[in-house]
Amino acid sequence: MKVAKSQKGMVVAAHPLAAEAGREVLAEGGNAVEAAVAVSLALGVVEPHASGLGGGGFMIISPSGAIGKTEVLDGRSKLSSLTTEEYIYPKKVMLPWTPKIGPLSAAVPGLGRMLGAALQKYGRKVPISKLDKRAINLASDGFEVGEVFVYCSSLFESTVRSNPECAKIFYNNGARYKAGERLVQKDLARTLRIVSERGFEACYTGEVGLGLTRAANQTGPVWGRDDLAKYEVKTRAPLWADVAGHRIATTPPPSRGGAGIIQALLRYDADPVKLAKTIRAIFRELDPLVGDPDLMPVDLTKLVESPKGPPAGGGTSHFVVVDAAGTVVSVSQTIGPFFGSGVVTQGYGVLLNDDLSDMERFPGHPNSIGANKRSVANMAPTIVFKNGRPRLSLGTPGSVRIFPAMAQVIGNVLHQGMDLEKAVAAGRVHWEEGRFFFEGDLPESVRLRARRELDQPVTERRKQDLFFGGIHGVEILDDGTIVGVADPRRDVAALGL
């Protein structure tokens, strides 16, 4: 467990080098949003398999910790204008699978526009050239890869090798990198220098944007000519719920993660076996309710109300920043499953997402593929308020495992009285695709009960398994102390001022 304490500021991020980039900005007088931009750009270098300018994300911001001013920036990638339902599902056929790699799987990225929008509204005019200096150096000079990168590049070797440019960058002369070897990304450094000089708009209406569109269209038209230029960041109200004397602010649609967290907390059970069944029920209930709120009506009341009866029987990165003024910024960003689409923008080093893989195989569903549509996400950066002030802020990677992990950690704090460190370390459960998963940290008696009582197969995972996400969070104590907690399941760091 990696824990840090400070009265002045905190950065908890998925990689120590990215956390250091954010802490440096805070130490030089930047605010939490400016530090968050530095962390985001650095993560795109040191965790290129998980996030970057070729993807999207969500940012929840509470300026000076003010509950009434808390808002969510939606930078989720958006499908191109050419991916119409009629084109993707000819004769309304069900696809054998949704596109998972290659240009057709790539949606129009929103991360750069989201970071730019956050700076425009909340930045104190620290120039981008300062905020991305650390990221440029890490890309240009390289960094030593860790065990998580090695593991992910092994697990997703078929994605990396699907594109020669991707394999050239992320393999070492055709072989997998070993932990401790140095990964250099000269083309990505070039992109970051362009952003430093011209701002994030270079990725949408400038030189980098043209390169991204060429990469997406290398085998024929996939993105429309103006899709990048027309991308819009959305400012959304959080989903709110009252739980155990606290006010939860979390990510709304097009994410289903926030609704999943709220529902799991409203139905929370300290018994892991019973909670596992509740998680299964929530997945099934949310499936027909959540889609792109800009293109379909989403009844938010159904997402946050208590149930009227008893419940029925990836590749992402996250970080949190708190500054001395009490501003809390929690960000989840992704390119989809590790290494995204495998498509790298030649000469610019930007790896494109594969967000179409999050969509349905058949037409007519709220999350079916369609033009200019945001796919349903699982990311759910969250802030928990007590007496009108932030008490917790946290998030995690993990795709469909995000909301179960988040709900269990928050529930451990609110319902079981754990501090955040113990809550993050505690064993977790999950359900997906007809199978329950129990982490090895849970007592053997619980795992035995699960195998005996549950009506679907039970898989036992090892202790502290990154399968169950990597919670990065802060707890703000009554005396103002900020406790940063980094999940030992991943290569994470908590750094205080």
Short mmCIF file of C-alpha atoms in Angstrom, two decimals:
data_model
loop_
_atom_site.label_atom_id
_atom_site.label_comp_id
_atom_site.label_asym_id
_atom_site.label_seq_id
_atom_site.Cartn_x
_atom_site.Cartn_y
_atom_site.Cartn_z
CA MET A 1 0.00 0.00 0.00
CA LYS A 2 1.31 3.43 -0.94
CA VAL A 3 0.02 6.16 1.37
CA ALA A 4 0.97 9.83 1.72
CA LYS A 5 -0.30 12.64 3.95
CA SER A 6 -0.23 16.40 3.49
CA GLN A 7 -2.03 19.58 4.50
CA LYS A 8 -1.07 21.38 1.29
CA GLY A 9 -1.89 19.19 -1.67
CA MET A 10 -1.90 15.65 -3.03
CA VAL A 11 -1.55 13.74 -6.28
CA VAL A 12 -2.50 10.07 -6.57
CA ALA A 13 -1.93 8.60 -10.01
CA ALA A 14 -1.45 5.35 -11.88
CA HIS A 15 2.31 5.87 -12.31
CA PRO A 16 4.92 7.52 -10.05
CA LEU A 17 6.37 9.59 -12.90
CA ALA A 18 2.96 11.01 -13.75
CA ALA A 19 2.24 11.76 -10.10
CA GLU A 20 5.55 13.59 -9.87
CA ALA A 21 4.59 15.72 -12.88
CA GLY A 22 1.46 16.84 -11.06
CA ARG A 23 3.19 17.46 -7.75
CA GLU A 24 5.77 19.63 -9.49
CA VAL A 25 2.99 21.86 -10.87
CA LEU A 26 1.39 22.19 -7.42
CA ALA A 27 4.76 22.97 -5.83
CA GLU A 28 5.32 25.78 -8.34
CA GLY A 29 1.97 27.38 -7.54
CA GLY A 30 -0.31 25.76 -10.08
CA ASN A 31 -3.80 24.69 -9.08
CA ALA A 32 -5.39 21.26 -9.11
CA VAL A 33 -6.74 21.55 -12.66
CA GLU A 34 -3.37 22.62 -14.05
CA ALA A 35 -1.68 19.80 -12.18
CA ALA A 36 -4.30 17.40 -13.54
CA VAL A 37 -3.40 18.38 -17.11
CA ALA A 38 0.26 17.67 -16.39
CA VAL A 39 -0.62 14.29 -14.90
CA SER A 40 -2.89 13.41 -17.82
CA LEU A 41 -0.24 14.17 -20.44
CA ALA A 42 2.47 12.32 -18.52
CA LEU A 43 0.21 9.28 -18.11
CA GLY A 44 -0.25 9.20 -21.87
CA VAL A 45 3.52 8.71 -22.10
CA VAL A 46 4.26 6.32 -19.24
CA GLU A 47 1.01 4.35 -19.55
CA PRO A 48 0.58 4.54 -23.34
CA HIS A 49 -1.23 1.22 -23.33
CA ALA A 50 -4.05 2.66 -21.21
CA SER A 51 -4.70 6.29 -22.16
CA GLY A 52 -3.54 9.26 -24.18
CA LEU A 53 -4.52 11.95 -26.66
CA GLY A 54 -6.01 9.31 -28.93
CA GLY A 55 -8.70 8.56 -26.35
CA GLY A 56 -11.17 10.26 -24.06
CA GLY A 57 -12.32 10.48 -20.49
CA PHE A 58 -14.30 12.17 -17.74
CA MET A 59 -13.26 14.83 -15.22
CA ILE A 60 -15.21 15.69 -12.08
CA ILE A 61 -14.23 19.02 -10.51
CA SER A 62 -15.22 20.54 -7.18
CA PRO A 63 -13.78 24.10 -7.19
CA SER A 64 -12.48 24.94 -3.71
CA GLY A 65 -14.42 21.90 -2.52
CA ALA A 66 -17.75 23.67 -3.14
CA ILE A 67 -20.47 21.05 -3.40
CA GLY A 68 -22.82 23.38 -5.29
CA LYS A 69 -20.25 24.08 -8.02
CA THR A 70 -19.25 20.49 -8.65
CA GLU A 71 -19.52 19.49 -12.31
CA VAL A 72 -18.45 16.80 -14.76
CA LEU A 73 -16.62 17.38 -18.05
CA ASP A 74 -17.48 14.68 -20.56
CA GLY A 75 -14.61 14.08 -22.98
CA ARG A 76 -15.77 10.61 -23.99
CA SER A 77 -14.69 9.70 -27.52
CA LYS A 78 -17.46 10.06 -30.08
CA LEU A 79 -18.22 7.89 -33.10
CA SER A 80 -17.59 9.43 -36.48
CA SER A 81 -20.25 10.89 -38.72
CA LEU A 82 -19.73 7.97 -41.12
CA THR A 83 -20.52 5.12 -38.71
CA THR A 84 -24.25 5.09 -39.30
CA GLU A 85 -26.35 2.23 -37.99
CA GLU A 86 -27.35 1.33 -41.55
CA TYR A 87 -23.70 1.07 -42.62
CA ILE A 88 -22.49 -0.94 -39.65
CA TYR A 89 -25.47 -3.32 -39.45
CA PRO A 90 -26.36 -4.14 -43.09
CA LYS A 91 -29.94 -5.45 -43.29
CA LYS A 92 -30.06 -5.00 -39.48
CA VAL A 93 -27.92 -8.10 -39.03
CA MET A 94 -26.27 -8.92 -35.69
CA LEU A 95 -22.49 -8.63 -36.01
CA PRO A 96 -20.30 -11.61 -35.08
CA TRP A 97 -18.39 -9.09 -32.95
CA THR A 98 -17.97 -5.33 -32.74
CA PRO A 99 -14.75 -3.89 -34.21
CA LYS A 100 -11.99 -4.31 -31.61
CA ILE A 101 -8.80 -3.37 -33.47
CA GLY A 102 -7.95 -1.45 -36.62
CA PRO A 103 -9.23 1.89 -37.93
CA LEU A 104 -12.93 1.00 -37.87
CA SER A 105 -12.79 0.50 -34.09
CA ALA A 106 -11.50 4.05 -33.45
CA ALA A 107 -13.83 6.82 -32.31
CA VAL A 108 -13.06 10.54 -32.50
CA PRO A 109 -10.98 11.30 -29.37
CA GLY A 110 -12.07 13.86 -26.78
CA LEU A 111 -9.26 13.99 -24.21
CA GLY A 112 -7.40 16.96 -25.68
CA ARG A 113 -10.53 19.08 -25.95
CA MET A 114 -11.52 18.13 -22.39
CA LEU A 115 -8.15 19.17 -20.98
CA GLY A 116 -8.29 22.40 -22.96
CA ALA A 117 -11.81 23.17 -21.72
CA ALA A 118 -10.76 22.55 -18.10
CA LEU A 119 -7.79 24.88 -18.44
CA GLN A 120 -9.88 27.58 -20.10
CA LYS A 121 -12.41 27.59 -17.26
CA TYR A 122 -10.28 26.81 -14.21
CA GLY A 123 -6.65 27.38 -15.14
CA ARG A 124 -4.66 30.28 -13.68
CA LYS A 125 -2.87 30.80 -16.96
CA VAL A 126 0.09 28.50 -16.30
CA PRO A 127 1.22 27.97 -19.90
CA ILE A 128 0.80 24.55 -21.49
CA SER A 129 4.52 24.64 -22.23
CA LYS A 130 5.10 24.25 -18.48
CA LEU A 131 2.37 21.68 -17.97
CA ASP A 132 3.60 19.26 -20.62
CA LYS A 133 7.35 19.77 -20.09
CA ARG A 134 7.66 16.60 -18.00
CA ALA A 135 5.65 14.58 -20.53
CA ILE A 136 7.84 15.80 -23.40
CA ASN A 137 11.00 14.79 -21.56
CA LEU A 138 9.62 11.37 -20.66
CA ALA A 139 8.65 10.73 -24.29
CA SER A 140 11.86 12.09 -25.77
CA ASP A 141 14.37 10.67 -23.29
CA GLY A 142 12.38 7.57 -22.43
CA PHE A 143 11.56 5.86 -19.15
CA GLU A 144 12.04 2.41 -17.70
CA VAL A 145 8.94 0.27 -18.22
CA GLY A 146 7.48 -1.55 -15.25
CA GLU A 147 5.82 -4.88 -14.66
CA VAL A 148 2.32 -3.59 -15.54
CA PHE A 149 3.43 -2.43 -19.01
CA VAL A 150 5.20 -5.75 -19.57
CA TYR A 151 2.12 -7.68 -18.48
CA CYS A 152 -0.25 -5.64 -20.66
CA SER A 153 1.96 -5.81 -23.76
CA SER A 154 2.10 -9.58 -23.30
CA LEU A 155 -1.63 -9.95 -22.78
CA PHE A 156 -2.46 -7.78 -25.81
CA GLU A 157 0.35 -8.87 -28.13
CA SER A 158 -2.08 -9.49 -30.97
CA THR A 159 -3.21 -5.84 -30.80
CA VAL A 160 0.35 -4.50 -30.74
CA ARG A 161 1.41 -6.69 -33.67
CA SER A 162 -1.71 -5.85 -35.70
CA ASN A 163 -0.13 -2.56 -36.82
CA PRO A 164 3.55 -2.24 -37.85
CA GLU A 165 3.83 1.29 -36.43
CA CYS A 166 2.41 0.14 -33.10
CA ALA A 167 4.78 -2.84 -32.92
CA LYS A 168 7.75 -0.63 -33.86
CA ILE A 169 7.10 1.66 -30.89
CA PHE A 170 5.91 -0.71 -28.19
CA TYR A 171 8.15 -3.69 -28.88
CA ASN A 172 11.92 -3.64 -28.65
CA ASN A 173 13.18 -4.66 -32.09
CA GLY A 174 10.24 -7.00 -32.42
CA ALA A 175 10.45 -8.49 -28.94
CA ARG A 176 8.46 -7.67 -25.83
CA TYR A 177 10.04 -5.11 -23.53
CA LYS A 178 11.39 -6.40 -20.24
CA ALA A 179 10.92 -4.56 -16.97
CA GLY A 180 13.66 -1.97 -16.58
CA GLU A 181 14.24 -1.48 -20.31
CA ARG A 182 13.80 2.05 -21.66
CA LEU A 183 10.88 2.97 -23.90
CA VAL A 184 11.47 6.05 -26.07
CA GLN A 185 8.61 7.70 -28.03
CA LYS A 186 10.15 10.39 -30.25
CA ASP A 187 7.06 10.89 -32.40
CA LEU A 188 4.84 11.38 -29.36
CA ALA A 189 7.35 13.91 -28.03
CA ARG A 190 6.94 15.78 -31.33
CA THR A 191 3.16 15.87 -30.83
CA LEU A 192 3.51 17.14 -27.27
CA ARG A 193 5.86 19.92 -28.44
CA ILE A 194 3.24 20.96 -31.01
CA VAL A 195 0.61 21.04 -28.25
CA SER A 196 3.02 23.06 -26.11
CA GLU A 197 3.36 25.67 -28.85
CA ARG A 198 -0.15 25.73 -30.33
CA GLY A 199 -2.46 24.29 -27.66
CA PHE A 200 -4.76 21.30 -27.75
CA GLU A 201 -6.55 22.65 -30.83
CA ALA A 202 -3.61 21.34 -32.84
CA CYS A 203 -5.12 17.90 -32.24
CA TYR A 204 -8.46 18.95 -33.72
CA THR A 205 -8.03 21.67 -36.31
CA GLY A 206 -4.27 21.62 -36.84
CA GLU A 207 -1.36 19.46 -37.93
CA VAL A 208 -1.84 16.66 -35.41
CA GLY A 209 -5.55 16.46 -36.16
CA LEU A 210 -4.82 15.96 -39.85
CA GLY A 211 -2.44 13.14 -38.90
CA LEU A 212 -5.08 11.49 -36.71
CA THR A 213 -7.64 11.59 -39.50
CA ARG A 214 -5.11 10.13 -41.99
CA ALA A 215 -4.42 7.27 -39.58
CA ALA A 216 -8.13 6.52 -39.12
CA ASN A 217 -8.69 6.65 -42.89
CA GLN A 218 -5.57 4.79 -43.99
CA THR A 219 -7.64 1.93 -45.48
CA GLY A 220 -10.58 4.08 -46.62
CA PRO A 221 -12.97 6.61 -45.13
CA VAL A 222 -13.77 5.91 -41.46
CA TRP A 223 -13.81 9.45 -40.01
CA GLY A 224 -15.46 12.39 -41.72
CA ARG A 225 -13.20 15.26 -42.74
CA ASP A 226 -14.62 17.61 -40.11
CA ASP A 227 -15.31 15.11 -37.30
CA LEU A 228 -12.38 16.23 -35.15
CA ALA A 229 -13.11 19.92 -35.62
CA LYS A 230 -16.75 19.40 -34.65
CA TYR A 231 -16.05 17.41 -31.49
CA GLU A 232 -17.64 19.03 -28.42
CA VAL A 233 -16.86 18.55 -24.74
CA LYS A 234 -20.04 18.40 -22.68
CA THR A 235 -20.43 19.90 -19.21
CA ARG A 236 -22.83 17.74 -17.24
CA ALA A 237 -24.36 17.76 -13.78
CA PRO A 238 -23.17 14.86 -11.63
CA LEU A 239 -25.41 12.02 -10.60
CA TRP A 240 -26.27 12.63 -6.93
CA ALA A 241 -27.37 10.31 -4.16
CA ASP A 242 -27.52 10.35 -0.37
CA VAL A 243 -25.87 7.35 1.27
CA ALA A 244 -25.13 6.81 4.97
CA GLY A 245 -25.07 10.50 5.85
CA HIS A 246 -22.93 11.42 2.82
CA ARG A 247 -23.70 13.01 -0.54
CA ILE A 248 -22.30 11.12 -3.54
CA ALA A 249 -21.39 13.01 -6.72
CA THR A 250 -20.46 10.73 -9.56
CA THR A 251 -20.32 10.43 -13.34
CA PRO A 252 -23.64 10.54 -15.28
CA PRO A 253 -24.48 8.95 -18.66
CA PRO A 254 -23.01 8.17 -21.09
CA SER A 255 -21.22 6.37 -18.26
CA ARG A 256 -23.09 3.61 -16.51
CA GLY A 257 -20.38 3.41 -13.87
CA GLY A 258 -21.78 6.19 -11.71
CA ALA A 259 -25.27 4.68 -11.69
CA GLY A 260 -23.77 1.30 -10.84
CA ILE A 261 -21.90 2.76 -7.87
CA ILE A 262 -25.01 4.46 -6.51
CA GLN A 263 -27.19 1.39 -6.92
CA ALA A 264 -24.61 -0.87 -5.26
CA LEU A 265 -24.28 1.54 -2.33
CA LEU A 266 -28.05 1.84 -1.92
CA ARG A 267 -28.26 -1.96 -1.76
CA TYR A 268 -24.96 -2.49 0.03
CA ASP A 269 -24.41 -5.69 1.97
CA ALA A 270 -21.30 -6.39 4.04
CA ASP A 271 -21.59 -10.07 3.08
CA PRO A 272 -19.46 -10.48 -0.09
CA VAL A 273 -21.54 -13.40 -1.31
CA LYS A 274 -24.78 -11.43 -1.13
CA LEU A 275 -23.09 -8.33 -2.59
CA ALA A 276 -21.87 -10.37 -5.56
CA LYS A 277 -25.47 -11.27 -6.41
CA THR A 278 -26.48 -7.63 -6.09
CA ILE A 279 -23.74 -6.59 -8.52
CA ARG A 280 -25.05 -9.12 -11.04
CA ALA A 281 -28.57 -7.74 -10.70
CA ILE A 282 -27.38 -4.16 -11.23
CA PHE A 283 -25.53 -5.03 -14.44
CA ARG A 284 -28.68 -6.58 -15.84
CA GLU A 285 -30.89 -3.67 -14.81
CA LEU A 286 -28.66 -0.92 -16.20
CA ASP A 287 -28.15 -2.50 -19.62
CA PRO A 288 -31.35 -1.14 -21.27
CA LEU A 289 -31.33 2.21 -19.43
CA VAL A 290 -28.05 3.92 -20.36
CA GLY A 291 -27.03 5.46 -23.69
CA ASP A 292 -25.75 8.76 -25.09
CA PRO A 293 -27.92 11.40 -23.32
CA ASP A 294 -27.42 13.79 -26.23
CA LEU A 295 -29.13 11.38 -28.62
CA MET A 296 -31.71 9.62 -26.44
CA PRO A 297 -33.72 10.40 -23.30
CA VAL A 298 -32.16 8.89 -20.17
CA ASP A 299 -34.37 8.74 -17.08
CA LEU A 300 -31.89 9.73 -14.39
CA THR A 301 -34.37 9.01 -11.60
CA LYS A 302 -34.28 5.30 -12.45
CA LEU A 303 -30.50 5.36 -12.10
CA VAL A 304 -30.39 6.81 -8.59
CA GLU A 305 -33.60 5.72 -6.87
CA SER A 306 -33.67 2.97 -4.31
CA PRO A 307 -35.02 -0.35 -5.61
CA LYS A 308 -38.65 -1.08 -4.75
CA GLY A 309 -37.96 -4.70 -3.88
CA PRO A 310 -35.09 -7.04 -3.05
CA PRO A 311 -32.42 -7.36 -5.76
CA ALA A 312 -32.68 -10.25 -8.17
CA GLY A 313 -30.88 -13.45 -7.26
CA GLY A 314 -9.55 -2.41 -19.44
CA GLY A 315 -7.56 -0.40 -20.18
CA THR A 316 -8.09 2.85 -18.40
CA SER A 317 -6.15 5.16 -16.10
CA HIS A 318 -7.26 7.27 -13.16
CA PHE A 319 -5.85 10.00 -10.93
CA VAL A 320 -6.92 12.47 -8.26
CA VAL A 321 -5.46 15.91 -7.46
CA VAL A 322 -6.22 18.15 -4.48
CA ASP A 323 -4.68 21.62 -4.06
CA ALA A 324 -4.22 23.94 -1.09
CA ALA A 325 -7.45 25.81 -1.91
CA GLY A 326 -9.41 22.58 -1.51
CA THR A 327 -10.18 22.09 -5.20
CA VAL A 328 -10.63 18.41 -5.98
CA VAL A 329 -10.14 17.02 -9.48
CA SER A 330 -10.77 13.36 -10.26
CA VAL A 331 -10.07 12.10 -13.80
CA SER A 332 -10.53 8.81 -15.62
CA GLN A 333 -9.11 8.56 -19.14
CA THR A 334 -8.89 5.67 -21.57
CA ILE A 335 -8.12 4.38 -25.06
CA GLY A 336 -10.30 1.33 -24.41
CA PRO A 337 -8.82 -2.12 -23.81
CA PHE A 338 -5.04 -2.03 -23.54
CA PHE A 339 -3.32 -0.60 -26.63
CA GLY A 340 -6.70 0.51 -27.99
CA SER A 341 -7.19 -0.03 -31.71
CA GLY A 342 -3.49 -0.70 -32.32
CA VAL A 343 -3.54 2.17 -34.84
CA VAL A 344 -0.72 4.68 -34.30
CA THR A 345 -0.61 8.02 -36.06
CA GLN A 346 2.53 7.84 -38.16
CA GLY A 347 4.97 10.63 -37.37
CA TYR A 348 2.98 11.73 -34.30
CA GLY A 349 3.01 8.65 -32.09
CA VAL A 350 -0.61 8.95 -30.92
CA LEU A 351 -2.32 5.60 -30.30
CA LEU A 352 -6.01 5.65 -31.24
CA ASN A 353 -8.77 4.24 -29.05
CA ASP A 354 -11.09 1.36 -29.89
CA ASP A 355 -14.24 2.67 -28.23
CA LEU A 356 -16.49 0.96 -30.78
CA SER A 357 -15.62 -2.27 -28.99
CA ASP A 358 -17.77 -1.03 -26.07
CA MET A 359 -20.90 -1.07 -28.21
CA GLU A 360 -23.54 -3.67 -29.00
CA ARG A 361 -23.39 -6.26 -31.76
CA PHE A 362 -26.96 -5.58 -32.87
CA PRO A 363 -28.99 -2.49 -33.88
CA GLY A 364 -31.78 -0.89 -31.89
CA HIS A 365 -30.10 -0.93 -28.47
CA PRO A 366 -29.34 2.33 -26.59
CA ASN A 367 -25.65 1.44 -27.00
CA SER A 368 -25.79 0.30 -30.63
CA ILE A 369 -23.27 1.83 -33.03
CA GLY A 370 -24.50 5.05 -34.64
CA ALA A 371 -23.17 8.24 -36.19
CA ASN A 372 -21.88 10.97 -33.83
CA LYS A 373 -22.66 8.84 -30.78
CA ARG A 374 -20.84 8.48 -27.48
CA SER A 375 -20.55 4.85 -26.50
CA VAL A 376 -21.58 3.82 -23.01
CA ALA A 377 -18.58 4.01 -20.67
CA ASN A 378 -17.75 2.45 -17.33
CA MET A 379 -15.44 5.21 -16.04
CA ALA A 380 -16.80 6.85 -12.92
CA PRO A 381 -14.63 9.45 -11.14
CA THR A 382 -16.46 10.23 -7.93
CA ILE A 383 -16.44 12.68 -5.01
CA VAL A 384 -18.10 11.88 -1.68
CA PHE A 385 -19.17 14.86 0.45
CA LYS A 386 -19.77 15.00 4.19
CA ASN A 387 -21.42 18.08 5.69
CA GLY A 388 -21.03 19.85 2.36
CA ARG A 389 -17.26 19.31 2.05
CA PRO A 390 -15.30 16.63 0.16
CA ARG A 391 -14.41 13.62 2.27
CA LEU A 392 -13.40 11.14 -0.43
CA SER A 393 -12.45 11.36 -4.08
CA LEU A 394 -11.52 8.29 -6.05
CA GLY A 395 -11.68 6.33 -9.27
CA THR A 396 -10.23 3.26 -10.92
CA PRO A 397 -9.45 1.62 -14.25
CA GLY A 398 -10.95 -1.77 -14.91
CA SER A 399 -13.67 -1.54 -17.59
CA VAL A 400 -16.82 -3.35 -16.37
CA ARG A 401 -15.08 -3.98 -13.04
CA ILE A 402 -15.03 -0.25 -12.26
CA PHE A 403 -18.36 0.24 -10.53
CA PRO A 404 -18.16 -2.94 -8.42
CA ALA A 405 -14.66 -2.02 -7.20
CA MET A 406 -15.64 1.58 -6.49
CA ALA A 407 -18.82 0.64 -4.67
CA GLN A 408 -17.01 -1.85 -2.48
CA VAL A 409 -14.30 0.62 -1.45
CA ILE A 410 -16.77 3.45 -0.77
CA GLY A 411 -19.05 1.01 1.04
CA ASN A 412 -16.14 -0.17 3.18
CA VAL A 413 -15.69 3.43 4.33
CA LEU A 414 -19.29 4.59 4.68
CA HIS A 415 -20.94 1.41 5.88
CA GLN A 416 -18.13 -0.46 7.67
CA GLY A 417 -16.15 2.44 9.12
CA MET A 418 -12.82 1.62 7.48
CA ASP A 419 -10.31 4.31 6.63
CA LEU A 420 -9.51 4.60 2.93
CA GLU A 421 -6.26 2.63 3.20
CA LYS A 422 -7.99 -0.42 4.68
CA ALA A 423 -10.95 -0.02 2.35
CA VAL A 424 -8.71 -0.14 -0.73
CA ALA A 425 -6.72 -3.13 0.54
CA ALA A 426 -9.80 -5.23 1.33
CA GLY A 427 -10.66 -8.15 -0.95
CA ARG A 428 -13.21 -7.63 -3.73
CA VAL A 429 -15.89 -9.52 -5.64
CA HIS A 430 -17.17 -9.16 -9.19
CA TRP A 431 -19.56 -10.66 -11.72
CA GLU A 432 -19.49 -10.62 -15.50
CA GLU A 433 -20.50 -12.86 -18.40
CA GLY A 434 -22.15 -15.50 -16.26
CA ARG A 435 -19.36 -15.93 -13.73
CA PHE A 436 -18.57 -14.65 -10.23
CA PHE A 437 -15.04 -13.64 -9.23
CA PHE A 438 -13.67 -13.61 -5.67
CA GLU A 439 -10.29 -12.13 -4.80
CA GLY A 440 -7.86 -14.22 -2.78
CA ASP A 441 -7.75 -11.59 -0.01
CA LEU A 442 -11.25 -12.58 1.07
CA PRO A 443 -11.43 -15.18 3.85
CA GLU A 444 -11.39 -18.80 2.74
CA SER A 445 -14.71 -19.33 4.48
CA VAL A 446 -16.30 -16.67 2.24
CA ARG A 447 -14.88 -18.26 -0.89
CA LEU A 448 -16.13 -21.69 0.19
CA ARG A 449 -19.62 -20.27 0.78
CA ALA A 450 -19.56 -18.61 -2.63
CA ARG A 451 -18.84 -21.90 -4.37
CA ARG A 452 -21.57 -23.62 -2.38
CA GLU A 453 -24.33 -20.98 -2.53
CA LEU A 454 -24.01 -19.12 -5.84
CA ASP A 455 -25.88 -20.38 -8.89
CA GLN A 456 -23.18 -19.61 -11.47
CA PRO A 457 -19.50 -20.61 -11.66
CA VAL A 458 -17.11 -19.01 -9.18
CA THR A 459 -13.51 -18.16 -10.10
CA GLU A 460 -11.00 -17.44 -7.36
CA ARG A 461 -8.32 -14.90 -8.29
CA ARG A 462 -4.98 -14.31 -6.61
CA LYS A 463 -4.49 -11.80 -3.81
CA GLN A 464 -4.29 -8.09 -4.70
CA ASP A 465 -5.12 -8.88 -8.33
CA LEU A 466 -5.11 -6.01 -10.84
CA PHE A 467 -8.12 -7.72 -12.42
CA PHE A 468 -10.15 -5.91 -9.75
CA GLY A 469 -8.94 -2.44 -10.78
CA GLY A 470 -6.56 -0.03 -9.12
CA ILE A 471 -8.30 2.50 -6.88
CA HIS A 472 -6.54 5.87 -6.71
CA GLY A 473 -8.06 8.13 -4.13
CA VAL A 474 -7.85 10.65 -1.34
CA GLU A 475 -9.52 10.94 2.03
CA ILE A 476 -9.74 14.40 3.58
CA LEU A 477 -9.85 14.19 7.37
CA ASP A 478 -11.73 16.52 9.69
CA ASP A 479 -8.51 18.41 10.54
CA GLY A 480 -7.82 19.08 6.85
CA THR A 481 -5.17 16.40 6.41
CA ILE A 482 -5.25 14.94 2.88
CA VAL A 483 -4.51 11.23 2.86
CA GLY A 484 -3.55 9.89 -0.56
CA VAL A 485 -3.99 6.16 -1.08
CA ALA A 486 -2.57 4.26 -4.05
CA ASP A 487 -3.85 0.76 -4.73
CA PRO A 488 -1.09 -1.88 -4.46
CA ARG A 489 -2.75 -3.82 -7.29
CA ARG A 490 -1.12 -1.46 -9.83
CA ASP A 491 2.04 0.64 -10.35
CA VAL A 492 0.62 3.66 -8.62
CA ALA A 493 1.89 6.48 -6.40
CA ALA A 494 0.55 8.91 -3.83
CA LEU A 495 2.65 12.07 -3.51
CA GLY A 496 1.90 14.93 -1.13
CA LEU A 497 3.33 18.42 -0.97
#
